[in-house]
Every structure is written in structure tokens, then in C-alpha cells.
Amino acid sequence: MKAVIVEEPEKISVVEREIPEITANQVLLKVKAAGICGSDVGIYHGKNAFATYPRVVGHEFVGEVVKVGANVKNAIVGDHIAVDPVVSCGHCYACKIGHHNVCQSVNVMGVHRDGGYQEYVAVDQDQLNQISKDIPWEIAATIEPYSIGAQVAHRGRLTSEDTVLICGAGPIGLIILQVAKMKGAKVAILDIVESRLEKAKQMGADLVVNGKTTDIVDAMERFTNGEGFNLIYEATGNVKILQTCIQKLPSQAGRIVVLGFSTVEFPIRQVDIMSKELEIIGTRLNNYRFPEVIHWFKEGKVQPKEIVTNTFHFTDADKAFKYNDENLDKVLKIILTF
Ligand SMILES: NC(=O)c1ccc[n+]([C@@H]2O[C@H](COP(=O)([O-])OP(=O)(O)OC[C@H]3O[C@@H](n4cnc5c(N)ncnc54)[C@H](O)[C@@H]3O)[C@@H](O)[C@H]2O)c1
Ligand SMILES: [Zn+2]
Ligand SMILES: [Zn+2]
């Protein structure tokens, strides 16, 4: 079979590999579609602190079961599956209190172990989520990024009462926008790429702010009548934006949910957090949110078609990554097909 491998930063190639053996607790999946995520691009460019090389990347993937291990109870040959890429130990502190997504030895397919950019992949039964055979594969491949949207809604305790700011209108920011509008919140979104803000407008954003031409603090004053945002998502990965989010943009008792994982340090003042009783909330991956997202897809509550902008055959992954890098104004989510 063929596999796409990042051998070392900036070196991606298609190689021949043996079809993986499965254990009694695994199924063999024939991969049908896989999304390209910013973190896959980060691994390719050597900018992901969690990744090791060489690596078959891809954590947003779906496929069909072609072989089933003897102990597997939740799948049969022919099932369509969305794979939750998060693997945890089950007995550390985080696992015990129900945060397996931040397990002390969390292991993510496509990051810490080989992922979905290969024709066949062995998957543990705990990671299998059944999906309808009616969902097109390239749409199903967005279930994983939507699981981030579900996770951040839980982490931020998002409700219809909230006035929300989303910083960043990339695929993740736009998915959060869809989730926040589905929940009935009032939403502003910030970016510096006009085409992405146009897309946000079409998706129902109540206010779009281009940070290049409009001061976000002025925009906040007008949009919230000076109260500030109740809930802020930092989904640009830029620490200067996070700093502004903490110092200038939240309401009293506001929550700030941090998605980016920059390692750059920046100053914060205790008083800004203390005086408003701010909550600064981390969020990572997803905590068994696939069933919720699959339900949203089934009920048509979110619009995954709006996020998928391009498809490439997986053997052209190098071209797809290059296209992704060079067309920020046109691309949201590229799906690799098999
Ligand atoms: N915590 C998690 O589990 C998790 C999961 C997925 C993604 N992420 C992170 O979330 C962030 C968003 O992911 P994405 O795939 O949408 O990334 P992306 O890079 O496609 O989107 C980021 C957006 O932020 C905008 N931006 C950058 N600098 C800006 C600035 N100074 N002012 C305004 N806008 C600015 C960019 O134009 C872009 O549209 C990334 O930092 C990613 O690493 C976190
Ligand atoms: Zn992703
Ligand atoms: Zn654990």
C-alpha cells in the first residue's frame, strides 16, 4: 500500500509500506478521506512541538472497515467509521477525572503515532465512531475539526446568552462560529484576511472585524455597549491577540478560551484577571465529542460543506500542502481523497 510520510521537516514523500497487522482489539480501516489541518502543516514545517519523525501524518480521517479483530464488539466489515485520533492511558489523574484528552501520556494519531494519510490503518476499537453511509467521505472527514468546535463550546460553557468574540476566521474559527450561531449566541469574529471575513458574514456572524483596518477595542465598545465580550476564543495562535483579549476585551466575569499553542512568552497583569474574575481556559483536542458532532451532521445543525474548499488525491499531498501554504485567501479545508 501507499503511505504519505513526513520523513523530516520539509520532506514529504509517498512510500510503499506493508498493510498493517491488527491486534484482537483493532480493526483494519481502508482510508477514504483525510483532512489537512494546520497542525499537519506545522509537522511538515517542523513547527509542531508535539510531533516526532518520521511520521505518517493526518488525524482527520474516515474510512471503511475491511477486517475486524476477534475481540472487537462495535464494528463489522463494511461499516463507515470516523476515527477519534485521541488515545489515552485510562489511569493517570487527567484520565480519572474525565479529561482523557489531556492524558499525561496522550497519544494522537498522525502526531505521536502514524495517522491517516495511508491506504490502510489499524485502529483501536475505542476510537471507532459509526457514521451514516449517506455522508460523503470528504464531508465526514470534517467531523474531527468539528469535534474541536464541540469541545470549545463545552470548555467555554457557551450559551445563547453570550456575546462572543472569535479571534481568527480560519477553519477552526469558522467552525466555532457555526457552533456559536447554532447555540444562539451573538458573535463577532476578527481576522486580517478579507475573504475569510466574507465567509464569516455568509455564515451568520453578527459582526466581522478586519484587524488591519479596524481597532478591535473600538469595535468591542460599539458591539457590546462597552460591556466587553462574555466569551472570547483565541484561535489565531498569536500571543499579542491573546494579550489584548485578556487586557482589553472581556466583560466582568468573562471567559477566555485559548486554542493556540505558541511558545512565545508575553506579559500579563494580575489585576486584569483578578478585577474581573476572568477565567482563562485551556482547551486541547476533544473529549469524546464525536457522537455529539455526528448528531449535528445528521440533523443539519452545522454546515461542513462551507468549510471544505478543495480536494486532492492523497498521492499529491506535497502539492496539496504547497497549495494550502500559498492560497490563504482561497483555502479553508483541503481534503485528501483515496
Ligand atoms: N487546542 C486545540 O485543540 C486546537 C485544535 C485545532 C487548532 N488549534 C489552533 O487553533 C488555531 C486556529 O486553527 P486554524 O486551523 O483555523 O488555523 P489558521 O492558521 O487557518 O487560522 C488562523 C487565522 O487567524 C488569522 N490571524 C492570524 N494572525 C492574526 C492577527 N494578528 N489578527 C487577526 N487575525 C489573525 C489568520 O489570518 C487565519 O485566518 C491555530 O492556532 C491552531 O493551532 C487548536
Ligand atoms: Zn486538526
Ligand atoms: Zn491518562
Tab-separated table of C-alpha atoms and ligand atoms in Angstrom:
chain	number	residue	atom	x	y	z
A	1	MET	CA	0.000	0.000	0.000
A	2	LYS	CA	0.989	3.639	-0.346
A	3	ALA	CA	1.562	5.992	2.598
A	4	VAL	CA	2.374	9.701	2.800
A	5	ILE	CA	5.249	10.227	5.176
A	6	VAL	CA	6.910	13.328	6.561
A	7	GLU	CA	10.415	11.926	6.917
A	8	GLU	CA	11.824	15.093	8.470
A	9	PRO	CA	10.732	18.751	8.398
A	10	GLU	CA	10.127	19.970	4.811
A	11	LYS	CA	10.464	16.428	3.379
A	12	ILE	CA	7.223	14.734	2.404
A	13	SER	CA	7.069	11.648	0.187
A	14	VAL	CA	4.857	8.776	-0.916
A	15	VAL	CA	6.329	5.403	0.107
A	16	GLU	CA	5.372	1.733	-0.225
A	17	ARG	CA	4.578	0.010	3.078
A	18	GLU	CA	3.154	-3.312	4.251
A	19	ILE	CA	-0.562	-3.246	5.077
A	20	PRO	CA	-0.641	-3.031	8.927
A	21	GLU	CA	-1.377	-6.142	11.035
A	22	ILE	CA	-4.225	-5.700	13.526
A	23	THR	CA	-4.485	-6.879	17.136
A	24	ALA	CA	-7.590	-8.596	18.567
A	25	ASN	CA	-8.835	-5.171	19.763
A	26	GLN	CA	-8.391	-3.373	16.444
A	27	VAL	CA	-9.996	-3.067	13.042
A	28	LEU	CA	-8.292	-2.507	9.716
A	29	LEU	CA	-9.703	0.567	8.055
A	30	LYS	CA	-9.460	1.360	4.348
A	31	VAL	CA	-8.994	5.128	4.483
A	32	LYS	CA	-11.427	7.044	2.261
A	33	ALA	CA	-10.735	10.710	3.046
A	34	ALA	CA	-8.455	12.766	5.297
A	35	GLY	CA	-8.342	16.483	6.029
A	36	ILE	CA	-5.280	18.708	6.068
A	37	CYS	CA	-5.110	20.635	9.338
A	38	GLY	CA	-2.872	23.494	10.408
A	39	SER	CA	-1.119	21.086	12.748
A	40	ASP	CA	-0.297	18.710	9.857
A	41	VAL	CA	1.206	21.712	8.074
A	42	GLY	CA	3.074	22.527	11.318
A	43	ILE	CA	4.541	18.994	11.425
A	44	TYR	CA	5.568	19.343	7.767
A	45	HIS	CA	7.367	22.633	8.504
A	46	GLY	CA	8.963	21.367	11.735
A	47	LYS	CA	6.870	23.731	13.876
A	48	ASN	CA	4.847	21.286	15.979
A	49	ALA	CA	6.401	20.783	19.409
A	50	PHE	CA	4.489	17.523	19.970
A	51	ALA	CA	5.459	15.649	16.778
A	52	THR	CA	8.200	13.082	16.198
A	53	TYR	CA	9.650	11.955	12.823
A	54	PRO	CA	9.366	10.083	10.520
A	55	ARG	CA	5.590	10.278	10.678
A	56	VAL	CA	2.553	9.337	8.583
A	57	VAL	CA	0.530	12.476	9.362
A	58	GLY	CA	-3.251	13.017	9.322
A	59	HIS	CA	-5.584	12.978	12.332
A	60	GLU	CA	-8.810	13.954	10.499
A	61	PHE	CA	-9.712	10.755	8.689
A	62	VAL	CA	-12.559	8.390	7.899
A	63	GLY	CA	-12.807	5.014	6.231
A	64	GLU	CA	-14.453	1.662	5.774
A	65	VAL	CA	-13.839	-1.401	7.946
A	66	VAL	CA	-12.244	-4.220	5.936
A	67	LYS	CA	-11.074	-6.543	8.756
A	68	VAL	CA	-12.166	-6.955	12.387
A	69	GLY	CA	-10.124	-8.218	15.374
A	70	ALA	CA	-11.509	-11.145	17.420
A	71	ASN	CA	-12.415	-9.026	20.490
A	72	VAL	CA	-13.992	-6.083	18.652
A	73	LYS	CA	-17.643	-5.605	19.600
A	74	ASN	CA	-18.549	-2.296	17.946
A	75	ALA	CA	-17.812	-2.761	14.228
A	76	ILE	CA	-18.295	-5.154	11.334
A	77	VAL	CA	-16.825	-5.283	7.835
A	78	GLY	CA	-18.365	-2.576	5.647
A	79	ASP	CA	-19.056	-0.076	8.463
A	80	HIS	CA	-18.272	3.572	7.776
A	81	ILE	CA	-16.142	4.984	10.578
A	82	ALA	CA	-14.901	8.356	11.799
A	83	VAL	CA	-11.765	7.855	13.868
A	84	ASP	CA	-11.257	9.781	17.089
A	85	PRO	CA	-7.471	10.243	16.939
A	86	VAL	CA	-7.016	10.732	20.713
A	87	VAL	CA	-5.516	7.740	22.546
A	88	SER	CA	-5.109	7.894	26.342
A	89	CYS	CA	-3.801	5.677	29.178
A	90	GLY	CA	-7.024	5.485	31.227
A	91	HIS	CA	-5.375	5.640	34.672
A	92	CYS	CA	-3.496	8.942	35.131
A	93	TYR	CA	-5.062	11.843	37.065
A	94	ALA	CA	-6.496	13.551	33.958
A	95	CYS	CA	-7.998	10.297	32.674
A	96	LYS	CA	-9.502	9.516	36.079
A	97	ILE	CA	-11.273	12.882	36.331
A	98	GLY	CA	-12.674	12.599	32.799
A	99	HIS	CA	-10.138	14.676	30.818
A	100	HIS	CA	-8.596	11.855	28.779
A	101	ASN	CA	-7.773	14.348	26.004
A	102	VAL	CA	-5.037	15.776	28.252
A	103	CYS	CA	-3.843	12.379	29.500
A	104	GLN	CA	-0.256	12.636	30.755
A	105	SER	CA	0.743	10.229	28.002
A	106	VAL	CA	-1.787	11.390	25.401
A	107	ASN	CA	-1.025	9.897	22.045
A	108	VAL	CA	-2.574	11.382	18.918
A	109	MET	CA	-2.749	9.503	15.633
A	110	GLY	CA	-0.866	11.468	12.982
A	111	VAL	CA	1.206	13.285	15.620
A	112	HIS	CA	2.719	10.842	18.140
A	113	ARG	CA	1.892	7.682	16.149
A	114	ASP	CA	1.138	7.100	12.478
A	115	GLY	CA	-2.105	8.591	11.221
A	116	GLY	CA	-4.497	8.632	8.305
A	117	TYR	CA	-2.517	9.554	5.186
A	118	GLN	CA	-2.132	5.902	4.179
A	119	GLU	CA	-4.352	3.464	2.318
A	120	TYR	CA	-4.937	1.204	5.325
A	121	VAL	CA	-4.628	1.909	9.023
A	122	ALA	CA	-5.081	-0.223	12.172
A	123	VAL	CA	-7.404	1.486	14.684
A	124	ASP	CA	-8.276	0.550	18.306
A	125	GLN	CA	-11.950	-0.230	18.873
A	126	ASP	CA	-12.220	2.611	21.447
A	127	GLN	CA	-11.581	5.140	18.678
A	128	LEU	CA	-14.313	3.997	16.285
A	129	ASN	CA	-17.394	6.140	15.699
A	130	GLN	CA	-20.065	4.801	13.358
A	131	ILE	CA	-21.278	7.214	10.706
A	132	SER	CA	-24.140	7.010	8.233
A	133	LYS	CA	-23.342	5.583	4.806
A	134	ASP	CA	-25.131	8.618	3.341
A	135	ILE	CA	-22.479	11.144	4.431
A	136	PRO	CA	-19.992	11.797	1.610
A	137	TRP	CA	-16.498	10.808	2.744
A	138	GLU	CA	-14.981	14.252	2.209
A	139	ILE	CA	-17.665	15.792	4.439
A	140	ALA	CA	-17.252	13.073	7.083
A	141	ALA	CA	-13.541	13.925	7.258
A	142	THR	CA	-14.503	17.240	8.908
A	143	ILE	CA	-16.050	15.513	11.931
A	144	GLU	CA	-12.711	15.734	13.772
A	145	PRO	CA	-12.312	19.522	13.339
A	146	TYR	CA	-15.970	19.930	14.353
A	147	SER	CA	-15.150	17.926	17.492
A	148	ILE	CA	-12.827	20.842	18.355
A	149	GLY	CA	-15.833	23.158	17.962
A	150	ALA	CA	-17.856	20.931	20.295
A	151	GLN	CA	-15.027	20.774	22.815
A	152	VAL	CA	-14.520	24.542	22.955
A	153	ALA	CA	-18.255	25.108	23.354
A	154	HIS	CA	-18.147	22.888	26.456
A	155	ARG	CA	-14.925	24.393	27.759
A	156	GLY	CA	-16.292	27.950	27.401
A	157	ARG	CA	-19.793	26.996	28.667
A	158	LEU	CA	-21.180	28.665	25.538
A	159	THR	CA	-24.875	29.645	25.761
A	160	SER	CA	-27.398	31.730	23.833
A	161	GLU	CA	-26.935	34.486	26.444
A	162	ASP	CA	-23.318	35.085	25.481
A	163	THR	CA	-21.818	37.847	23.388
A	164	VAL	CA	-18.843	36.071	21.869
A	165	LEU	CA	-15.640	37.129	20.134
A	166	ILE	CA	-13.796	34.638	17.942
A	167	CYS	CA	-10.259	35.710	17.099
A	168	GLY	CA	-9.282	34.018	13.822
A	169	ALA	CA	-11.540	33.076	10.907
A	170	GLY	CA	-9.532	30.052	9.804
A	171	PRO	CA	-11.281	26.680	9.524
A	172	ILE	CA	-11.383	26.338	13.310
A	173	GLY	CA	-12.611	29.894	13.954
A	174	LEU	CA	-15.344	29.444	11.318
A	175	ILE	CA	-16.381	26.104	12.822
A	176	ILE	CA	-16.622	27.784	16.243
A	177	LEU	CA	-18.727	30.493	14.559
A	178	GLN	CA	-21.160	27.873	13.207
A	179	VAL	CA	-21.392	26.218	16.623
A	180	ALA	CA	-21.903	29.542	18.432
A	181	LYS	CA	-24.660	30.597	15.993
A	182	MET	CA	-26.278	27.158	16.339
A	183	LYS	CA	-26.357	27.766	20.112
A	184	GLY	CA	-27.965	31.185	19.556
A	185	ALA	CA	-25.118	33.426	20.760
A	186	LYS	CA	-24.324	36.894	19.391
A	187	VAL	CA	-20.969	36.602	17.633
A	188	ALA	CA	-18.191	38.902	16.409
A	189	ILE	CA	-15.196	37.494	14.551
A	190	LEU	CA	-11.748	39.004	13.946
A	191	ASP	CA	-9.260	38.275	11.167
A	192	ILE	CA	-6.978	40.086	8.738
A	193	VAL	CA	-7.935	38.150	5.590
A	194	GLU	CA	-10.957	39.781	3.920
A	195	SER	CA	-12.120	36.644	2.046
A	196	ARG	CA	-12.329	34.710	5.318
A	197	LEU	CA	-14.335	37.510	6.913
A	198	GLU	CA	-16.680	37.477	3.889
A	199	LYS	CA	-17.199	33.777	4.509
A	200	ALA	CA	-17.884	34.500	8.187
A	201	LYS	CA	-20.529	37.050	7.183
A	202	GLN	CA	-22.238	34.462	4.962
A	203	MET	CA	-22.203	32.035	7.875
A	204	GLY	CA	-24.137	34.445	10.055
A	205	ALA	CA	-21.524	36.404	12.020
A	206	ASP	CA	-23.188	39.433	13.616
A	207	LEU	CA	-20.017	41.485	13.214
A	208	VAL	CA	-16.813	40.914	11.255
A	209	VAL	CA	-13.723	42.940	12.132
A	210	ASN	CA	-10.664	43.289	9.933
A	211	GLY	CA	-7.858	43.927	12.424
A	212	LYS	CA	-5.825	45.658	9.707
A	213	THR	CA	-8.361	48.431	9.209
A	214	THR	CA	-10.437	48.500	12.418
A	215	ASP	CA	-9.371	48.736	16.039
A	216	ILE	CA	-10.846	45.706	17.820
A	217	VAL	CA	-11.199	47.612	21.115
A	218	ASP	CA	-13.341	50.315	19.415
A	219	ALA	CA	-15.374	47.614	17.672
A	220	MET	CA	-15.914	45.851	21.030
A	221	GLU	CA	-17.089	49.112	22.662
A	222	ARG	CA	-19.746	49.625	19.975
A	223	PHE	CA	-20.823	45.981	19.642
A	224	THR	CA	-21.176	45.302	23.378
A	225	ASN	CA	-22.208	48.803	24.533
A	226	GLY	CA	-18.956	48.980	26.444
A	227	GLU	CA	-19.657	45.836	28.458
A	228	GLY	CA	-16.987	43.665	26.799
A	229	PHE	CA	-17.250	40.113	25.445
A	230	ASN	CA	-18.571	37.447	27.809
A	231	LEU	CA	-16.711	34.686	25.995
A	232	ILE	CA	-13.599	35.019	23.835
A	233	TYR	CA	-11.961	32.335	21.693
A	234	GLU	CA	-8.303	32.885	20.800
A	235	ALA	CA	-7.977	30.926	17.533
A	236	THR	CA	-5.262	32.895	15.724
A	237	GLY	CA	-2.321	31.403	17.616
A	238	ASN	CA	-0.945	34.948	18.006
A	239	VAL	CA	0.057	35.828	21.601
A	240	LYS	CA	-0.358	39.591	21.003
A	241	ILE	CA	-4.007	38.904	20.248
A	242	LEU	CA	-4.287	36.798	23.413
A	243	GLN	CA	-2.751	39.657	25.389
A	244	THR	CA	-5.364	42.085	24.017
A	245	CYS	CA	-8.066	39.512	24.780
A	246	ILE	CA	-7.036	39.428	28.442
A	247	GLN	CA	-6.314	43.154	28.945
A	248	LYS	CA	-8.934	44.935	26.890
A	249	LEU	CA	-11.784	42.856	25.554
A	250	PRO	CA	-13.581	40.783	28.209
A	251	SER	CA	-16.626	41.731	30.233
A	252	GLN	CA	-16.707	41.385	34.012
A	253	ALA	CA	-16.766	37.641	34.806
A	254	GLY	CA	-15.684	36.880	31.212
A	255	ARG	CA	-14.156	33.638	29.936
A	256	ILE	CA	-11.210	33.384	27.530
A	257	VAL	CA	-10.655	30.046	25.828
A	258	VAL	CA	-7.136	29.525	24.488
A	259	LEU	CA	-6.728	27.306	21.406
A	260	GLY	CA	-3.356	28.407	20.037
A	261	PHE	CA	-0.155	26.760	21.215
A	262	SER	CA	2.573	29.329	20.609
A	263	THR	CA	5.590	29.003	22.919
A	264	VAL	CA	6.256	32.775	22.872
A	265	GLU	CA	6.113	34.440	26.303
A	266	PHE	CA	4.153	37.646	26.915
A	267	PRO	CA	3.453	39.864	29.942
A	268	ILE	CA	0.087	39.821	31.712
A	269	ARG	CA	-1.055	41.869	34.728
A	270	GLN	CA	-2.554	40.062	37.699
A	271	VAL	CA	-5.050	42.864	38.216
A	272	ASP	CA	-6.656	42.325	34.807
A	273	ILE	CA	-7.506	38.741	35.704
A	274	MET	CA	-8.365	39.434	39.342
A	275	SER	CA	-10.523	42.545	38.994
A	276	LYS	CA	-12.943	40.979	36.504
A	277	GLU	CA	-12.766	37.453	37.913
A	278	LEU	CA	-11.652	36.349	34.444
A	279	GLU	CA	-11.430	32.686	33.601
A	280	ILE	CA	-8.604	31.748	31.248
A	281	ILE	CA	-9.415	28.297	29.983
A	282	GLY	CA	-7.170	25.934	28.036
A	283	THR	CA	-8.627	23.501	25.507
A	284	ARG	CA	-6.956	20.637	23.700
A	285	LEU	CA	-8.217	18.144	21.119
A	286	ASN	CA	-11.617	16.672	22.010
A	287	ASN	CA	-13.009	14.743	24.928
A	288	TYR	CA	-15.283	12.079	23.352
A	289	ARG	CA	-17.223	14.715	21.374
A	290	PHE	CA	-17.622	12.676	18.157
A	291	PRO	CA	-21.147	11.381	18.930
A	292	GLU	CA	-22.366	14.938	19.520
A	293	VAL	CA	-20.881	16.122	16.201
A	294	ILE	CA	-22.252	13.131	14.280
A	295	HIS	CA	-25.659	14.091	15.671
A	296	TRP	CA	-25.197	17.710	14.464
A	297	PHE	CA	-24.289	16.438	10.975
A	298	LYS	CA	-27.325	14.159	10.901
A	299	GLU	CA	-29.660	16.964	11.966
A	300	GLY	CA	-28.086	19.505	9.602
A	301	LYS	CA	-27.255	21.825	12.501
A	302	VAL	CA	-23.841	22.817	11.106
A	303	GLN	CA	-22.618	23.447	7.546
A	304	PRO	CA	-19.483	21.362	6.914
A	305	LYS	CA	-19.789	21.896	3.116
A	306	GLU	CA	-18.876	25.539	3.708
A	307	ILE	CA	-15.546	24.526	5.241
A	308	VAL	CA	-14.336	22.106	2.532
A	309	THR	CA	-12.841	24.181	-0.273
A	310	ASN	CA	-10.556	21.771	-2.172
A	311	THR	CA	-9.776	18.107	-2.733
A	312	PHE	CA	-6.513	16.480	-3.852
A	313	HIS	CA	-5.629	12.810	-4.326
A	314	PHE	CA	-3.531	11.689	-1.352
A	315	THR	CA	-0.532	10.824	-3.548
A	316	ASP	CA	-0.439	14.561	-4.403
A	317	ALA	CA	-0.144	15.513	-0.716
A	318	ASP	CA	3.006	17.558	-1.424
A	319	LYS	CA	1.076	19.668	-3.969
A	320	ALA	CA	-1.858	19.984	-1.563
A	321	PHE	CA	0.391	21.240	1.274
A	322	LYS	CA	2.042	23.730	-1.096
A	323	TYR	CA	-1.358	24.933	-2.366
A	324	ASN	CA	-2.518	25.311	1.227
A	325	ASP	CA	0.529	27.457	2.107
A	326	GLU	CA	0.225	29.698	-0.942
A	327	ASN	CA	-3.528	30.322	-1.059
A	328	LEU	CA	-4.545	31.504	2.402
A	329	ASP	CA	-7.182	33.760	0.822
A	330	LYS	CA	-8.863	30.876	-1.071
A	331	VAL	CA	-8.380	27.744	1.036
A	332	LEU	CA	-10.161	26.710	4.204
A	333	LYS	CA	-10.029	22.911	4.399
A	334	ILE	CA	-8.323	20.669	1.845
A	335	ILE	CA	-9.451	17.039	1.856
A	336	LEU	CA	-7.208	14.283	0.527
A	337	THR	CA	-9.124	11.579	-1.330
A	338	PHE	CA	-8.074	7.946	-1.753
B	1	LIG	N1	-6.477	23.496	21.029
B	1	LIG	C1	-6.807	22.684	20.070
B	1	LIG	O1	-7.254	21.567	20.294
B	1	LIG	C2	-6.682	23.127	18.659
B	1	LIG	C3	-7.225	22.360	17.618
B	1	LIG	C4	-7.126	22.845	16.306
B	1	LIG	C5	-6.483	24.042	16.059
B	1	LIG	N2	-5.937	24.731	17.103
B	1	LIG	C6	-5.297	26.047	16.916
B	1	LIG	O2	-6.329	26.967	16.656
B	1	LIG	C7	-5.860	27.997	15.804
B	1	LIG	C8	-6.782	28.102	14.590
B	1	LIG	O3	-6.693	26.948	13.765
B	1	LIG	P1	-6.938	27.082	12.194
B	1	LIG	O4	-6.745	25.738	11.609
B	1	LIG	O5	-8.200	27.807	11.938
B	1	LIG	O6	-5.668	27.998	11.815
B	1	LIG	P2	-5.431	29.059	10.661
B	1	LIG	O7	-3.993	29.405	10.716
B	1	LIG	O8	-6.016	28.578	9.375
B	1	LIG	O9	-6.314	30.317	11.113
B	1	LIG	C9	-5.821	31.345	11.904
B	1	LIG	C10	-6.490	32.627	11.430
B	1	LIG	O10	-6.027	33.679	12.279
B	1	LIG	C11	-5.812	34.814	11.484
B	1	LIG	N3	-4.828	35.670	12.142
B	1	LIG	C12	-3.501	35.448	12.303
B	1	LIG	N4	-2.924	36.484	12.918
B	1	LIG	C13	-3.904	37.393	13.154
B	1	LIG	C14	-3.939	38.669	13.753
B	1	LIG	N5	-2.827	39.240	14.236
B	1	LIG	N6	-5.128	39.315	13.827
B	1	LIG	C15	-6.250	38.753	13.337
B	1	LIG	N7	-6.279	37.540	12.750
B	1	LIG	C16	-5.119	36.875	12.657
B	1	LIG	C17	-5.299	34.276	10.153
B	1	LIG	O11	-5.494	35.197	9.099
B	1	LIG	C18	-6.135	32.999	9.997
B	1	LIG	O12	-7.303	33.215	9.219
B	1	LIG	C19	-4.425	27.643	15.471
B	1	LIG	O13	-3.586	28.357	16.355
B	1	LIG	C20	-4.363	26.159	15.749
B	1	LIG	O14	-3.061	25.743	16.090
B	1	LIG	C21	-6.038	24.299	18.380
B	2	ZN	ZN	-6.908	19.090	13.074
B	3	ZN	ZN	-4.100	9.059	31.123
